[in-house]
């Protein structure tokens, strides 16, 4: 029996050694891009492509608590502001505007209901919608959650905006208390059906945790790690947006 | 007409309930690398369906005999006693959960997770939440199965009575309740809001179907379940579900699934026991029964014994599994989160479950023998193991 067990473990050794071999890095700036492989860009963002071509891109971030950072510089260090910064860097000559409609503890349905007003006020060509965590925490009926997502996409699209989803954060300490599974799955299914690019924040942060890029288990009141995580998320979301806009770029005669 | 009841316990049930308990344990440890082995990754249904079906089957097997021998009142009283035991087990698990969450709320702080930490807020007003937990309205993560089981047992005695008299009518009644629950969105209320994660009005169908199978239904179905046509159909459906499940992990496959298929199947509703999930479970059952005959020689060998002994003490082992999954997750966050740790923790958990089950089994044997001329606690002739 023991011999058999050793054999099985030996077979598994390459798998087990792989994540451990990555050393934690002090400067995560470059390293967080190792998650780029996890980003899928299957669905075109045509309205974003047109906005970029017109040299004027307006983005609305709709989200809950995990789109925020506390502190006096919270707003400028959280991923929405970092997304704007990254987009602006990569789109020289394009005027990138960003507005946010972010409040903690909001479910998808609550955000969906507030979306029309935020769209009318800001006229974005892209809505980045972060959701799922609060619905999971409150145990919202998964079906209602999916319906809210569907409706939100409809509202954004009829207001002339593309949509990108951001799913829940990977939070190792609270994993056994918040059942994200069903909500992450439903979000993925809605995204697939509606041709919405999904920024898989959960898998990306899990990869960072497994690789030792960030110690997401650490108990601290300090903000430095949280700020670096948000910076990485902002830049990777920017990559997803730009790649998806590329596939959605007008072909010869202005799209459609 | 009184349906005939088989006298010998079908070891395949214990085997697969034991395996289901292991899978539930593995799935309950969040982000467990070993949970890729569990069936939920390869199709629509998961170990919950197996557990509920077999629990219905064994409940009918044990209490059905009791009802014939001792009458409705005594059998109903025994069913209710069982429901009470499960309620106590649930409250015990809730106490462990409280301990865990109190510890985490003391020791963990990180500005990145201010939203997620909100899940700990409920311990700020224990007066409400503990009361709601005792009423089975507030149910923390992974603690939805036992409340479902309690409710299913609470109304089981009249259903059992009906199955014994008119099996078909009982099945039709159960399917009608399932359909009505879908049509009118019936479910039990939960706290702080919304409804139960496992809708008893929907999940009862699998439980009643299990009971129906135990009381002669399986024999009536066997002509169908062994026909090459049905087995082939079940195989095809499993293949379809497998391809769809793979499309969740392989992006290009996800894009290759035609749009209308996606529109047809998503979302696959676990709360209300989606038809796709039922069909997947039934297909698995058909293939399993086809592959493994009742008197399969390995069933009595030491290879199957670890799972069988767990399956025979399912309530205790289920609770232990929930506790072990808390503990396992605790090891991942506090000690090490390497894949090797995941493997060791998963294996250790299963070993502990088997060890506990064999000790319980030994205890029961000792207690049955007793110190002297003590009357046996259960009449001989009742089935081994638990309902």
Coordinates of C-alpha atoms in Angstrom, one line a residue:
Chain A
X1 CA 0.0 0.0 0.0
X2 CA 2.8 2.4 1.0
X3 CA 4.6 1.7 -2.2
X4 CA 1.6 2.5 -4.2
X5 CA 1.1 5.8 -2.3
X6 CA 4.7 6.8 -2.9
X7 CA 4.2 6.0 -6.6
X8 CA 1.1 8.2 -6.8
X9 CA 2.9 11.1 -5.0
X10 CA 5.9 10.7 -7.3
X11 CA 3.6 11.1 -10.3
X12 CA 2.1 14.2 -8.8
X13 CA 5.5 15.7 -7.8
X14 CA 5.9 17.8 -10.9
X15 CA 2.5 19.3 -10.4
X16 CA 3.1 20.1 -6.8
X17 CA 6.5 21.6 -7.3
X18 CA 5.4 24.0 -9.9
X19 CA 3.5 26.6 -7.9
X20 CA 6.0 26.5 -5.1
X21 CA 9.0 27.3 -7.3
X22 CA 7.9 30.8 -8.0
X23 CA 9.5 33.1 -5.5
X24 CA 7.6 36.0 -4.0
X25 CA 8.7 39.2 -5.7
X26 CA 9.1 42.6 -4.1
X27 CA 8.2 44.5 -7.1
X28 CA 5.0 43.0 -8.4
X29 CA 4.6 45.6 -11.1
X30 CA 6.0 43.4 -13.9
X31 CA 5.1 40.1 -12.4
X32 CA 1.4 40.5 -12.1
X33 CA 1.4 40.3 -15.9
X34 CA 2.1 36.6 -15.6
X35 CA -1.7 36.4 -15.3
X36 CA -2.1 37.7 -18.8
X37 CA -2.5 34.2 -20.1
X38 CA -5.6 33.9 -18.1
X39 CA -7.3 36.7 -19.9
X40 CA -9.6 35.6 -22.7
X41 CA -10.7 38.1 -25.3
X42 CA -13.3 36.4 -27.3
X43 CA -15.9 39.1 -27.7
X44 CA -15.5 42.3 -29.7
X45 CA -16.1 45.7 -28.1
X46 CA -17.3 47.6 -31.2
X47 CA -18.5 50.7 -29.5
X48 CA -15.2 51.1 -27.7
X49 CA -13.4 50.6 -31.0
X50 CA -15.5 53.4 -32.5
X51 CA -14.9 55.6 -29.5
X52 CA -11.1 55.1 -29.8
X53 CA -11.2 55.8 -33.5
X54 CA -13.1 59.0 -32.7
X55 CA -10.3 59.9 -30.1
X56 CA -12.7 60.1 -27.2
X57 CA -13.3 57.2 -24.9
X58 CA -15.6 57.5 -21.9
X59 CA -15.7 54.6 -19.3
X60 CA -18.1 54.0 -16.5
X61 CA -17.2 51.7 -13.7
X62 CA -20.1 50.2 -11.9
X63 CA -19.2 48.3 -8.8
X64 CA -19.4 47.5 -5.1
X65 CA -17.0 47.4 -2.2
X66 CA -14.2 45.6 -4.0
X67 CA -13.9 48.4 -6.5
X68 CA -12.9 50.7 -3.6
X69 CA -9.9 51.2 -1.4
X70 CA -10.0 53.0 1.9
X71 CA -7.8 56.0 2.9
X72 CA -7.4 59.5 1.6
X73 CA -5.8 58.3 -1.6
X74 CA -8.2 55.4 -2.0
X75 CA -10.0 56.8 -5.0
X76 CA -6.8 57.4 -7.0
X77 CA -5.2 54.0 -6.0
X78 CA -8.3 51.8 -6.6
X79 CA -8.4 49.9 -9.9
X80 CA -10.9 52.2 -11.7
X81 CA -8.5 55.1 -11.5
X82 CA -5.6 52.8 -12.4
X83 CA -7.6 51.5 -15.4
X84 CA -8.0 55.1 -16.6
X85 CA -4.3 55.7 -16.2
X86 CA -3.4 52.5 -18.1
X87 CA -5.8 53.2 -20.9
X88 CA -4.5 56.8 -21.2
X89 CA -0.9 55.6 -21.4
X90 CA -1.8 53.1 -24.1
X91 CA -4.0 55.4 -26.1
X92 CA -1.9 58.5 -26.7
X93 CA -4.0 61.1 -28.4
X94 CA -7.2 59.7 -27.2
X95 CA -9.1 61.6 -24.5
X96 CA -9.9 58.9 -21.8
X97 CA -12.6 59.9 -19.3
X98 CA -13.7 57.8 -16.4
X99 CA -16.7 58.0 -14.2
X100 CA -17.6 55.7 -11.3
X101 CA -20.8 54.5 -9.8
X102 CA -19.4 52.5 -6.9
X103 CA -20.9 51.8 -3.5
X104 CA -20.1 49.0 -1.1
X105 CA -22.6 46.3 -0.3
X106 CA -24.6 46.6 -3.5
X107 CA -26.1 43.6 -5.3
X108 CA -26.2 43.2 -9.0
X109 CA -29.9 44.1 -9.0
X110 CA -29.3 47.3 -7.0
X111 CA -26.6 48.3 -9.4
X112 CA -28.7 47.4 -12.4
X113 CA -31.5 49.7 -11.1
X114 CA -29.1 52.6 -10.7
X115 CA -27.4 52.1 -14.0
X116 CA -29.7 54.1 -16.2
X117 CA -29.1 57.3 -14.3
X118 CA -25.3 56.9 -14.3
X119 CA -25.4 56.1 -18.1
X120 CA -27.5 59.2 -18.8
X121 CA -25.2 61.4 -16.7
X122 CA -21.9 60.1 -18.2
X123 CA -22.7 58.8 -21.7
X124 CA -20.0 56.2 -21.7
X125 CA -19.1 53.9 -24.5
X126 CA -18.0 51.2 -22.0
X127 CA -19.5 50.0 -18.8
X128 CA -17.1 48.0 -16.6
X129 CA -19.3 46.1 -14.2
X130 CA -17.9 44.5 -11.1
X131 CA -20.4 42.3 -9.2
X132 CA -21.2 38.9 -7.6
X133 CA -19.6 39.1 -4.2
X134 CA -22.5 40.8 -2.4
X135 CA -25.0 38.6 -4.1
X136 CA -23.1 35.6 -2.8
X137 CA -22.8 37.0 0.7
X138 CA -26.5 37.7 0.9
X139 CA -27.5 34.5 -0.7
X140 CA -29.5 36.2 -3.5
X141 CA -31.4 33.7 -5.6
X142 CA -28.9 32.8 -8.4
X143 CA -31.6 33.1 -11.0
X144 CA -32.4 36.6 -9.9
X145 CA -28.7 37.4 -10.1
X146 CA -28.5 36.2 -13.7
X147 CA -31.6 38.1 -14.6
X148 CA -30.2 41.3 -13.1
X149 CA -27.0 40.8 -15.2
X150 CA -29.0 40.3 -18.3
X151 CA -31.1 43.4 -17.7
X152 CA -28.1 45.5 -16.9
X153 CA -26.4 44.5 -20.1
X154 CA -29.6 45.4 -22.0
X155 CA -29.7 48.8 -20.3
X156 CA -26.1 49.6 -21.0
X157 CA -26.3 48.5 -24.6
X158 CA -29.4 50.4 -25.4
X159 CA -27.6 53.5 -24.0
X160 CA -24.9 52.9 -26.5
X161 CA -22.3 51.3 -24.3
X162 CA -20.4 48.0 -24.5
X163 CA -20.1 45.9 -21.3
X164 CA -17.2 44.2 -19.6
X165 CA -17.7 42.0 -16.5
X166 CA -15.4 41.7 -13.5
X167 CA -16.2 38.7 -11.3
X168 CA -15.6 38.5 -7.5
X169 CA -12.2 38.7 -5.9
X170 CA -10.3 35.7 -4.6
X171 CA -10.3 36.0 -0.9
X172 CA -8.7 33.0 0.7
X173 CA -9.7 33.8 4.3
X174 CA -13.4 34.1 3.7
X175 CA -13.6 31.4 1.1
X176 CA -15.3 29.0 3.4
X177 CA -17.9 31.6 4.4
X178 CA -18.9 33.0 1.0
X179 CA -20.1 30.5 -1.6
X180 CA -19.0 32.3 -4.8
X181 CA -19.3 29.2 -7.0
X182 CA -22.8 29.5 -8.3
X183 CA -22.5 33.2 -8.8
X184 CA -19.2 33.0 -10.6
X185 CA -20.7 30.3 -12.8
X186 CA -23.9 32.2 -13.6
X187 CA -21.8 35.2 -14.4
X188 CA -19.7 33.2 -16.8
X189 CA -22.8 31.8 -18.5
X190 CA -24.4 35.2 -18.9
X191 CA -21.2 36.6 -20.3
X192 CA -21.0 33.7 -22.8
X193 CA -24.6 34.1 -24.0
X194 CA -24.4 37.9 -24.2
X195 CA -21.0 38.1 -25.8
X196 CA -19.6 40.1 -22.9
X197 CA -15.9 39.9 -22.2
X198 CA -15.3 38.6 -18.6
X199 CA -12.4 39.8 -16.6
X200 CA -11.8 36.7 -14.4
X201 CA -10.5 38.5 -11.4
X202 CA -11.0 35.4 -9.2
X203 CA -8.8 33.1 -11.2
X204 CA -6.2 35.8 -11.8
X205 CA -5.9 36.6 -8.1
X206 CA -5.9 32.9 -7.3
X207 CA -2.9 32.5 -9.6
X208 CA -1.1 35.4 -7.9
X209 CA -1.7 33.8 -4.6
X210 CA -0.6 30.3 -5.8
X211 CA 2.5 31.8 -7.4
X212 CA 3.4 33.9 -4.4
X213 CA 3.0 37.2 -6.4
X214 CA 0.9 38.5 -3.6
X215 CA 0.3 37.1 -0.1
X216 CA -3.5 37.4 -0.1
X217 CA -3.6 35.7 3.3
X218 CA -1.8 38.3 5.2
X219 CA -3.5 40.0 8.0
X220 CA -2.6 43.7 7.9
X221 CA -4.1 47.1 8.1
X222 CA -1.5 48.5 5.7
X223 CA -2.6 49.4 2.2
X224 CA 0.5 48.8 0.1
X225 CA -0.3 45.3 -1.0
X226 CA -4.0 46.2 -1.7
X227 CA -2.8 49.2 -3.8
X228 CA -0.5 47.0 -5.9
X229 CA -3.2 44.5 -6.5
X230 CA -5.5 47.2 -7.7
X231 CA -2.8 48.6 -9.9
X232 CA -2.4 45.2 -11.5
X233 CA -6.1 44.7 -11.9
X234 CA -6.4 48.2 -13.5
X235 CA -3.7 47.4 -16.0
X236 CA -5.0 44.0 -16.9
X237 CA -8.5 45.2 -17.4
X238 CA -7.1 47.9 -19.7
X239 CA -5.4 45.1 -21.7
X240 CA -8.6 43.2 -21.9
X241 CA -10.5 46.2 -23.1
X242 CA -8.0 47.2 -25.8
X243 CA -7.6 43.6 -27.1
X244 CA -11.4 43.2 -27.3
X245 CA -11.7 46.6 -29.0
X246 CA -9.1 45.4 -31.6
X247 CA -11.3 42.5 -32.6
X248 CA -14.2 44.9 -32.7
X249 CA -12.4 47.5 -34.7
X250 CA -14.4 48.8 -37.8
X251 CA -13.3 46.8 -40.8
X252 CA -13.5 48.6 -44.1
X253 CA -16.7 50.6 -43.8
X254 CA -17.3 51.5 -40.2
X255 CA -18.4 48.2 -38.7
X256 CA -21.8 46.4 -38.7
Chain B
X1 CA -51.8 -3.9 -2.9
X2 CA -48.8 -3.8 -0.6
X3 CA -45.5 -3.5 -2.5
X4 CA -42.9 -6.2 -1.8
X5 CA -39.8 -5.0 0.0
X6 CA -36.4 -6.6 -0.7
X7 CA -34.9 -8.0 2.5
X8 CA -31.2 -7.7 1.8
X9 CA -29.6 -4.3 1.9
X10 CA -28.1 -3.3 -1.5
X11 CA -24.4 -2.7 -0.7
X12 CA -24.1 -0.6 -3.9
X13 CA -26.2 2.1 -2.1
X14 CA -23.8 2.2 0.8
X15 CA -20.8 2.2 -1.6
X16 CA -22.0 5.1 -3.6
X17 CA -23.3 7.1 -0.6
X18 CA -19.9 6.6 1.0
X19 CA -18.2 7.9 -2.2
X20 CA -20.7 10.8 -2.3
X21 CA -19.7 11.7 1.2
X22 CA -16.1 11.8 0.3
X23 CA -16.8 13.9 -2.8
X24 CA -18.9 16.3 -0.7
X25 CA -16.0 16.7 1.7
X26 CA -13.5 17.4 -1.1
X27 CA -15.9 19.9 -2.8
X28 CA -16.5 21.7 0.5
X29 CA -12.9 22.7 1.0
X30 CA -12.7 25.9 -1.1
X31 CA -10.1 26.0 -3.9
X32 CA -9.1 22.4 -3.1
X33 CA -6.8 21.3 -5.8
X34 CA -7.9 17.7 -5.3
X35 CA -11.6 18.6 -6.0
X36 CA -10.9 18.2 -9.7
X37 CA -11.6 14.5 -9.2
X38 CA -15.2 15.1 -8.2
X39 CA -18.0 14.5 -10.6
X40 CA -19.4 18.0 -10.6
X41 CA -16.5 19.0 -12.9
X42 CA -17.5 16.6 -15.5
X43 CA -21.2 17.1 -15.9
X44 CA -24.3 18.8 -14.6
X45 CA -25.1 16.9 -11.3
X46 CA -22.9 16.5 -8.3
X47 CA -22.6 14.4 -5.2
X48 CA -25.7 16.1 -3.6
X49 CA -28.0 14.3 -6.0
X50 CA -26.4 10.9 -5.2
X51 CA -26.7 11.7 -1.5
X52 CA -30.4 12.8 -1.6
X53 CA -31.5 9.9 -3.8
X54 CA -29.8 7.2 -1.8
X55 CA -31.0 8.8 1.5
X56 CA -34.6 8.5 0.1
X57 CA -33.9 5.0 -0.9
X58 CA -32.5 3.8 2.4
X59 CA -35.1 5.8 4.4
X60 CA -37.9 3.9 2.5
X61 CA -36.0 0.6 2.9
X62 CA -35.7 1.0 6.7
X63 CA -38.9 2.8 7.6
X64 CA -41.0 1.0 4.9
X65 CA -40.4 -2.3 6.6
X66 CA -41.0 -0.7 10.0
X67 CA -44.3 0.7 8.7
X68 CA -45.4 -2.8 7.5
X69 CA -44.4 -4.5 10.7
X70 CA -45.3 -2.0 13.4
X71 CA -47.8 0.3 11.7
X72 CA -48.0 3.9 10.7
X73 CA -47.7 5.6 14.1
X74 CA -44.6 3.8 15.3
X75 CA -42.8 4.2 11.9
X76 CA -43.7 7.9 11.7
X77 CA -42.4 8.4 15.2
X78 CA -39.1 6.8 14.2
X79 CA -38.9 9.0 11.1
X80 CA -39.4 12.0 13.3
X81 CA -36.8 10.9 15.8
X82 CA -34.4 10.6 12.9
X83 CA -35.3 14.2 11.8
X84 CA -34.6 15.4 15.3
X85 CA -31.2 13.7 15.4
X86 CA -30.3 15.5 12.1
X87 CA -31.5 18.8 13.6
X88 CA -29.2 18.3 16.6
X89 CA -26.3 17.5 14.3
X90 CA -27.0 20.6 12.3
X91 CA -27.0 22.8 15.4
X92 CA -23.7 21.1 16.4
X93 CA -22.2 22.0 13.1
X94 CA -23.5 25.6 13.4
X95 CA -21.7 25.9 16.7
X96 CA -18.4 24.8 15.0
X97 CA -19.0 27.3 12.3
X98 CA -19.6 30.1 14.9
X99 CA -16.3 29.2 16.5
X100 CA -14.5 29.4 13.1
X101 CA -16.0 32.7 12.1
X102 CA -15.4 34.3 15.5
X103 CA -11.7 33.3 15.2
X104 CA -11.4 34.7 11.7
X105 CA -13.1 37.9 12.6
X106 CA -10.6 38.5 15.4
X107 CA -7.5 37.5 13.5
X108 CA -8.0 38.8 10.0
X109 CA -7.9 42.3 8.7
X110 CA -7.0 43.5 5.2
X111 CA -8.2 46.6 3.4
X112 CA -8.3 44.7 0.2
X113 CA -11.2 42.7 1.5
X114 CA -13.3 45.2 3.4
X115 CA -16.3 44.0 1.4
X116 CA -15.8 40.3 2.0
X117 CA -15.2 40.9 5.7
X118 CA -18.9 42.0 5.9
X119 CA -19.8 38.3 6.0
X120 CA -18.6 38.4 9.6
X121 CA -21.0 41.1 10.5
X122 CA -23.7 38.7 11.6
X123 CA -21.8 37.9 14.8
X124 CA -22.4 41.5 15.8
X125 CA -26.1 40.7 16.4
X126 CA -26.1 37.1 17.6
X127 CA -29.6 37.6 19.1
X128 CA -31.1 37.6 15.6
X129 CA -28.8 35.3 13.7
X130 CA -28.5 32.4 16.2
X131 CA -32.3 32.4 16.5
X132 CA -32.6 32.4 12.7
X133 CA -30.1 29.5 12.5
X134 CA -32.1 27.5 15.0
X135 CA -35.2 28.1 12.8
X136 CA -33.2 26.8 9.9
X137 CA -33.5 30.1 8.1
X138 CA -30.0 31.3 8.5
X139 CA -27.7 28.7 6.9
X140 CA -24.0 29.4 6.5
X141 CA -22.1 28.1 3.4
X142 CA -22.2 24.4 2.9
X143 CA -24.8 23.9 5.6
X144 CA -27.8 23.6 3.4
X145 CA -28.0 19.8 3.0
X146 CA -29.0 18.8 6.5
X147 CA -31.9 21.3 6.7
X148 CA -33.1 19.9 3.4
X149 CA -32.8 16.4 4.8
X150 CA -34.8 17.4 8.0
X151 CA -37.6 18.9 5.9
X152 CA -37.7 15.9 3.6
X153 CA -38.0 13.6 6.6
X154 CA -40.7 15.7 8.3
X155 CA -43.2 15.0 5.6
X156 CA -41.8 11.5 4.8
X157 CA -44.2 9.3 6.8
X158 CA -47.4 10.2 4.9
X159 CA -45.4 9.9 1.6
X160 CA -44.1 6.5 2.6
X161 CA -47.7 5.4 3.5
X162 CA -48.8 6.5 0.0
X163 CA -45.9 4.7 -1.7
X164 CA -46.8 1.5 0.1
X165 CA -50.4 1.7 -1.1
X166 CA -50.1 3.4 -4.5
X167 CA -46.5 3.9 -5.7
X168 CA -47.5 5.5 -9.0
X169 CA -49.8 8.0 -7.3
X170 CA -47.0 9.0 -4.9
X171 CA -44.6 9.5 -7.8
X172 CA -47.2 11.6 -9.7
X173 CA -47.9 13.7 -6.5
X174 CA -44.2 14.3 -6.1
X175 CA -43.7 15.3 -9.7
X176 CA -46.7 17.6 -9.5
X177 CA -45.2 19.4 -6.4
X178 CA -41.9 19.8 -8.3
X179 CA -43.7 21.3 -11.3
X180 CA -45.9 23.6 -9.1
X181 CA -42.7 24.8 -7.3
X182 CA -41.2 25.7 -10.7
X183 CA -44.3 27.3 -12.0
X184 CA -45.1 29.4 -8.9
X185 CA -41.5 29.8 -7.6
X186 CA -42.3 28.1 -4.2
X187 CA -39.5 27.8 -1.8
X188 CA -38.8 28.2 1.9
X189 CA -37.8 31.6 3.2
X190 CA -34.2 32.2 4.3
X191 CA -32.5 34.8 6.5
X192 CA -31.5 37.6 6.0
X193 CA -33.4 37.4 2.7
X194 CA -34.4 35.3 -0.3
X195 CA -34.9 31.5 -0.1
X196 CA -33.2 28.2 0.6
X197 CA -30.3 27.2 -1.5
X198 CA -31.7 23.7 -1.9
X199 CA -35.5 24.1 -2.5
X200 CA -37.2 21.3 -0.6
X201 CA -40.2 21.5 -2.9
X202 CA -38.0 20.6 -5.8
X203 CA -35.4 18.3 -4.2
X204 CA -38.2 16.2 -2.6
X205 CA -38.7 14.6 -6.1
X206 CA -35.3 12.9 -6.0
X207 CA -35.9 11.8 -2.4
X208 CA -39.3 10.4 -3.2
X209 CA -38.0 8.8 -6.4
X210 CA -35.4 7.1 -4.3
X211 CA -38.0 5.8 -1.9
X212 CA -40.2 4.7 -4.7
X213 CA -37.2 2.7 -6.2
X214 CA -36.6 1.1 -2.8
X215 CA -40.2 -0.1 -2.5
X216 CA -40.4 -2.1 -5.8
X217 CA -39.9 0.7 -8.3
X218 CA -36.3 -0.3 -9.1
X219 CA -37.5 -3.8 -10.0
X220 CA -40.3 -2.5 -12.2
X221 CA -37.8 -0.2 -13.9
X222 CA -35.1 -2.9 -14.4
X223 CA -36.5 -4.0 -17.7
X224 CA -36.0 -0.5 -19.0
X225 CA -32.8 0.4 -17.3
X226 CA -31.0 -2.6 -18.7
X227 CA -32.2 -2.2 -22.3
X228 CA -29.4 -1.3 -24.6
X229 CA -31.4 1.7 -25.9
X230 CA -31.7 3.3 -22.5
X231 CA -28.1 2.6 -21.6
X232 CA -26.9 4.0 -24.9
X233 CA -29.1 7.1 -24.4
X234 CA -27.7 7.6 -20.9
X235 CA -24.2 7.3 -22.3
X236 CA -24.8 9.9 -24.9
X237 CA -26.3 12.3 -22.4
X238 CA -23.3 11.9 -20.1
X239 CA -21.0 12.6 -23.1
X240 CA -23.0 15.7 -24.0
X241 CA -22.8 16.9 -20.3
X242 CA -19.1 16.2 -20.3
X243 CA -18.5 18.3 -23.4
X244 CA -20.5 21.2 -22.0
X245 CA -18.7 20.9 -18.7
X246 CA -15.3 21.0 -20.5
X247 CA -16.4 24.1 -22.3
X248 CA -16.4 25.9 -18.9
X249 CA -12.7 25.4 -18.6
X250 CA -11.5 25.4 -22.2
X251 CA -12.2 28.8 -23.8
X252 CA -12.1 27.7 -27.5
X253 CA -14.6 24.9 -26.7
X254 CA -16.8 27.4 -24.9
X255 CA -16.9 29.5 -28.1
X256 CA -17.6 26.4 -30.2
X257 CA -20.8 25.6 -28.3
X258 CA -23.6 26.8 -30.5
X259 CA -25.5 29.8 -29.2
X260 CA -28.9 28.1 -29.2
X261 CA -27.5 25.3 -27.0
X262 CA -26.4 27.8 -24.5
X263 CA -29.7 29.6 -24.5
X264 CA -31.4 26.2 -24.0
X265 CA -29.4 25.0 -21.1
X266 CA -28.2 28.0 -19.1
X267 CA -28.5 28.7 -16.2
X268 CA -28.4 25.2 -14.8
X269 CA -30.4 25.7 -11.6
X270 CA -29.1 23.8 -8.6
X271 CA -31.5 25.5 -6.1
X272 CA -34.5 24.1 -7.9
X273 CA -32.9 20.9 -9.1
X274 CA -32.8 21.6 -12.8
X275 CA -34.2 18.9 -15.1
X276 CA -30.7 18.8 -16.7
X277 CA -29.3 17.8 -13.4
X278 CA -32.0 15.1 -12.8
X279 CA -31.3 13.6 -16.2
X280 CA -27.6 13.7 -15.6
X281 CA -28.1 11.9 -12.3
X282 CA -30.4 9.3 -13.8
X283 CA -28.0 8.7 -16.6
X284 CA -25.2 8.1 -14.1
X285 CA -27.5 5.8 -12.2
X286 CA -28.4 3.8 -15.3
X287 CA -24.8 3.4 -16.3
X288 CA -23.7 2.5 -12.8
X289 CA -26.4 -0.2 -12.4
X290 CA -25.5 -1.5 -15.8
X291 CA -21.8 -1.7 -14.9
X292 CA -22.1 -3.0 -11.4
X293 CA -24.5 -5.9 -10.7
X294 CA -26.2 -6.4 -7.3
X295 CA -24.0 -9.3 -6.4
X296 CA -20.7 -7.9 -7.7
X297 CA -17.9 -9.8 -6.0
X298 CA -15.9 -6.8 -5.1
X299 CA -18.7 -5.3 -3.0
X300 CA -17.8 -7.6 -0.2
X301 CA -14.0 -7.2 -0.6
X302 CA -11.8 -4.9 1.4
X303 CA -11.5 -2.6 -1.6
X304 CA -15.0 -1.4 -1.3
X305 CA -15.2 -1.6 2.4
X306 CA -13.9 1.9 3.3
X307 CA -16.6 3.6 1.2
X308 CA -19.3 1.2 2.3
X309 CA -18.6 1.6 6.0
X310 CA -18.8 5.4 5.5
X311 CA -22.1 5.1 3.6
X312 CA -23.6 3.0 6.3
X313 CA -23.1 5.8 8.9
X314 CA -23.9 8.7 6.6
X315 CA -25.2 11.2 9.1
X316 CA -22.2 11.0 11.4
X317 CA -19.8 10.9 8.5
X318 CA -21.5 13.8 6.7
X319 CA -21.2 16.0 9.8
X320 CA -17.6 14.9 10.3
X321 CA -16.9 15.8 6.6
X322 CA -18.3 19.3 7.0
X323 CA -16.2 19.8 10.1
X324 CA -13.1 18.4 8.3
X325 CA -13.7 20.7 5.4
X326 CA -13.6 23.7 7.8
X327 CA -10.5 22.3 9.4
X328 CA -8.9 21.6 6.0
X329 CA -9.5 25.1 4.8
X330 CA -8.1 26.4 8.1
X331 CA -4.9 24.4 7.3
X332 CA -4.7 26.0 3.8
X333 CA -5.0 29.5 5.1
X334 CA -2.9 29.2 8.3
X335 CA -0.2 26.6 7.5
X336 CA 0.4 26.0 3.8
X337 CA -1.5 26.4 0.6
X338 CA 0.7 24.2 -1.6
X339 CA -0.8 21.6 -3.8
X340 CA 1.0 18.9 -1.8
X341 CA -0.8 20.2 1.3
X342 CA -4.1 19.9 -0.6
X343 CA -3.4 16.3 -1.4
X344 CA -2.3 15.4 2.1
X345 CA -5.3 17.2 3.7
X346 CA -7.7 15.5 1.3
X347 CA -6.3 12.1 1.9
X348 CA -6.1 12.6 5.6
X349 CA -9.7 13.7 5.7
X350 CA -10.9 10.6 3.9
X351 CA -8.8 8.4 6.1
X352 CA -10.3 10.1 9.2
X353 CA -13.8 9.6 7.8
X354 CA -13.2 5.9 7.3
X355 CA -11.6 5.5 10.7
X356 CA -14.5 7.2 12.4
X357 CA -17.0 5.1 10.5
X358 CA -15.4 1.9 11.4
X359 CA -15.3 2.9 15.1
X360 CA -19.0 3.8 15.0
X361 CA -19.6 0.5 13.3
X362 CA -17.6 -1.3 16.1
X363 CA -19.5 0.6 18.8
X364 CA -22.9 -0.4 17.3
X365 CA -21.8 -4.0 17.2
X366 CA -20.6 -3.9 20.8
X367 CA -23.8 -2.2 22.0
X368 CA -25.9 -4.7 20.2
X369 CA -24.1 -7.6 22.0
X370 CA -24.5 -5.8 25.3
X371 CA -22.9 -6.8 28.7
X372 CA -25.5 -9.5 29.5
X373 CA -29.0 -10.5 28.9
X374 CA -30.1 -7.0 27.8
X375 CA -32.9 -6.7 25.3
X376 CA -31.7 -5.6 21.9
X377 CA -32.4 -2.0 21.0
X378 CA -33.6 -2.8 17.5
X379 CA -35.6 -5.7 16.5
X380 CA -33.7 -8.2 14.4
X381 CA -34.8 -8.0 10.8
X382 CA -34.3 -4.3 10.5
X383 CA -31.7 -3.3 8.0
X384 CA -28.1 -2.8 8.9
X385 CA -26.9 0.8 9.0
X386 CA -28.8 4.0 9.1
X387 CA -31.5 5.4 7.0

